[in-house]
Amino acid sequence: MVTIDDMGGVPVEITAFAFMPSEYSQKTGSYYEFSLEFGYTGFDELTEVFASNWLYTPTEVYSDPQLELTNVVGGEWILFEFDESFMYDASVNLLLEISWNGPIDPPDSRIYAMSWEDSKGGALVVSDADATKGYVTTMVPHMLFVTSMSLEPNTFAGIKSSF
Amino acid sequence: MKYTALIALLLTSISFSGEIEVGESQFESLNPFCH
């Protein structure tokens, strides 16, 4: 979960998302049925039931039947560029869900992401992609959102003056 | 003398690219990839 304030408080078009790998990560990783979904939550702290946290049905912004990560370097973002961007309207908190299925192949290809301690339970985690419940934690991943802020062409102005 | 001016301003779509970073790298996660 990412708060409105964390997102800057204004609508943004999100075109990509990134995690920060640790320096102890392996350089390659393989993940089956990888999926990244974006949506909204009405909560300021997550509950243990995954489905109940979504305010609306989320949008899958990135998926890969078998995600292959290579040349991973600690301290350099792992970037996922969306096929279609996600328009965040800044009305409520942003919620995103990442899921993948095992086994990890090869078994030693483990990539670790850096995290930070939030003041509220902003993350919900479980080690089973089919689980409906998880445990809420204050350990939240270090994240990066690539955005595009647009001014739509509705800013026409017509001025008529007499002098 | 009377002048009438009609000025129409048209701002075409303008995009600004940026990045929003949330959190920091405090701890290494205990589990692969995300957590």
XYZ file of C-alpha atoms in Angstrom:
198
model
C 0.000 0.000 0.000
C 1.218 3.473 -0.870
C -0.505 6.505 0.597
C -1.856 9.461 -1.345
C 0.830 11.651 0.221
C 3.601 9.234 -0.753
C 2.349 9.439 -4.343
C 2.523 13.224 -4.287
C -1.180 13.882 -3.727
C -2.032 14.450 -7.370
C -3.185 12.141 -10.180
C -0.331 10.523 -12.039
C 0.005 8.071 -14.859
C 2.243 5.209 -13.744
C 4.198 3.683 -16.598
C 6.656 1.463 -14.732
C 7.480 0.101 -11.302
C 10.741 -1.010 -9.696
C 12.173 -2.891 -6.728
C 15.611 -2.358 -5.239
C 17.663 -5.567 -5.013
C 20.189 -6.027 -2.243
C 23.891 -6.394 -2.880
C 23.688 -10.008 -1.674
C 21.144 -10.974 -4.323
C 21.935 -13.504 -6.987
C 22.380 -12.024 -10.452
C 19.653 -14.134 -12.032
C 16.230 -15.300 -10.999
C 13.323 -17.170 -12.522
C 9.737 -16.869 -11.355
C 6.696 -18.669 -12.743
C 3.305 -17.027 -13.285
C 4.587 -13.617 -12.341
C 1.871 -10.976 -11.991
C 1.784 -7.372 -10.887
C -1.599 -5.748 -10.164
C -2.416 -2.140 -9.327
C -5.568 -0.757 -7.755
C -7.008 1.141 -4.821
C -7.673 0.553 -1.139
C -9.899 2.426 1.257
C -7.734 1.381 4.211
C -4.806 3.121 5.859
C -3.631 -0.213 7.211
C -4.110 -3.530 5.462
C -6.199 -6.414 6.754
C -5.092 -10.062 6.603
C -7.513 -11.010 3.806
C -6.042 -10.131 0.420
C -9.322 -9.675 -1.440
C -10.914 -7.453 1.193
C -8.246 -4.787 0.838
C -9.159 -3.892 -2.732
C -11.648 -1.080 -3.153
C -12.252 -2.061 -6.778
C -11.116 -4.928 -8.963
C -7.393 -4.372 -9.561
C -5.756 -4.023 -12.954
C -2.983 -6.351 -14.042
C -0.262 -4.060 -15.351
C 2.476 -6.619 -15.911
C 2.558 -10.385 -16.290
C 4.937 -13.024 -17.495
C 4.404 -16.824 -17.548
C 8.065 -17.210 -16.644
C 9.886 -14.099 -15.583
C 13.612 -14.264 -16.179
C 15.703 -11.690 -14.387
C 19.335 -11.369 -15.427
C 22.229 -9.052 -14.676
C 20.714 -8.043 -11.368
C 22.969 -5.625 -9.521
C 22.513 -4.640 -5.890
C 21.617 -0.979 -5.638
C 20.221 -0.755 -9.168
C 16.450 -0.828 -9.646
C 14.744 -3.858 -11.189
C 12.307 -2.129 -13.516
C 8.991 -3.486 -14.833
C 7.664 -1.418 -17.710
C 3.894 -1.754 -18.120
C 2.236 -2.697 -21.390
C -0.474 -0.220 -20.525
C 0.011 2.507 -17.974
C -2.037 2.760 -14.799
C -3.812 6.036 -14.097
C -3.713 6.737 -10.368
C -6.378 9.302 -9.496
C -5.080 10.135 -5.981
C -8.559 9.723 -4.460
C -7.517 6.974 -2.047
C -4.374 4.990 -1.251
C -2.678 3.002 -3.988
C -2.550 -0.770 -3.527
C -0.373 -3.123 -5.533
C -0.006 -6.868 -5.463
C 2.874 -8.963 -6.693
C 2.525 -12.718 -7.006
C 4.534 -15.549 -8.474
C 4.569 -19.280 -8.237
C 7.390 -21.654 -7.518
C 9.549 -23.457 -7.864
C 12.312 -20.978 -8.258
C 14.566 -22.273 -10.962
C 17.450 -22.771 -10.432
C 16.936 -23.205 -6.686
C 19.776 -20.891 -5.754
C 18.586 -17.991 -7.923
C 17.245 -15.841 -5.166
C 16.830 -12.138 -5.504
C 16.247 -10.144 -2.375
C 14.581 -6.772 -2.330
C 15.410 -4.007 0.115
C 12.730 -2.957 2.596
C 12.056 -0.285 5.158
C 10.059 -0.052 8.367
C 6.802 1.837 7.971
C 4.757 3.111 10.930
C 1.645 1.224 9.804
C 0.939 -2.229 8.425
C 1.309 -1.376 4.780
C 2.302 -4.808 3.511
C 0.529 -8.157 3.454
C 2.623 -11.243 2.804
C 2.250 -14.989 2.477
C 4.430 -17.700 0.932
C 1.673 -19.244 -1.146
C 0.385 -17.644 -4.344
C -3.048 -19.244 -3.860
C -3.524 -18.188 -0.238
C -6.425 -15.904 0.635
C -4.896 -14.637 3.863
C -1.460 -13.470 4.899
C 0.232 -11.600 7.698
C 0.298 -7.834 7.897
C 3.708 -6.295 8.401
C 5.294 -2.876 8.670
C 8.233 -4.048 6.527
C 7.482 -2.482 3.174
C 9.591 -2.813 0.012
C 11.640 0.116 -1.215
C 9.767 1.059 -4.404
C 10.031 3.330 -7.400
C 7.180 4.510 -9.638
C 7.934 5.974 -13.044
C 5.240 8.500 -13.818
C 3.943 10.796 -16.473
C 1.834 13.763 -15.443
C -0.380 14.983 -18.261
C -2.243 18.179 -18.918
C -5.153 17.230 -21.089
C -6.182 19.560 -23.915
C -9.204 20.780 -21.966
C -7.289 23.836 -20.837
C -8.628 25.936 -23.689
C -9.062 29.553 -22.807
C -11.053 32.003 -24.846
C -10.562 35.652 -24.153
C -12.590 38.422 -25.661
C -11.703 41.963 -24.743
C -12.850 45.383 -25.726
C -10.794 48.480 -25.176
C -11.503 53.808 -31.311
C -12.849 50.494 -30.325
C -10.918 47.313 -30.666
C -12.208 43.897 -30.169
C -9.731 41.207 -29.699
C -10.397 37.587 -29.544
C -7.609 35.547 -28.227
C -7.798 31.848 -28.086
C -5.204 29.982 -26.210
C -4.743 26.393 -26.996
C -2.564 24.313 -24.804
C -1.930 20.999 -26.377
C -1.335 17.965 -24.272
C 1.868 18.303 -22.293
C 3.482 15.478 -20.396
C 6.021 15.603 -17.619
C 7.937 12.463 -16.814
C 9.068 11.838 -13.298
C 9.814 9.324 -10.605
C 8.253 8.754 -7.207
C 10.436 6.905 -4.738
C 8.701 5.389 -1.734
C 10.682 4.270 1.288
C 14.358 3.541 1.525
C 16.779 0.639 1.605
C 16.960 -0.047 5.329
C 16.809 -3.830 5.517
C 17.373 -6.795 3.290
C 14.216 -8.880 3.026
C 14.322 -12.339 4.522
C 12.532 -14.052 1.654
C 13.262 -14.054 -2.075
C 12.359 -11.229 -4.344
C 9.740 -9.199 -2.534
C 9.733 -10.437 1.025
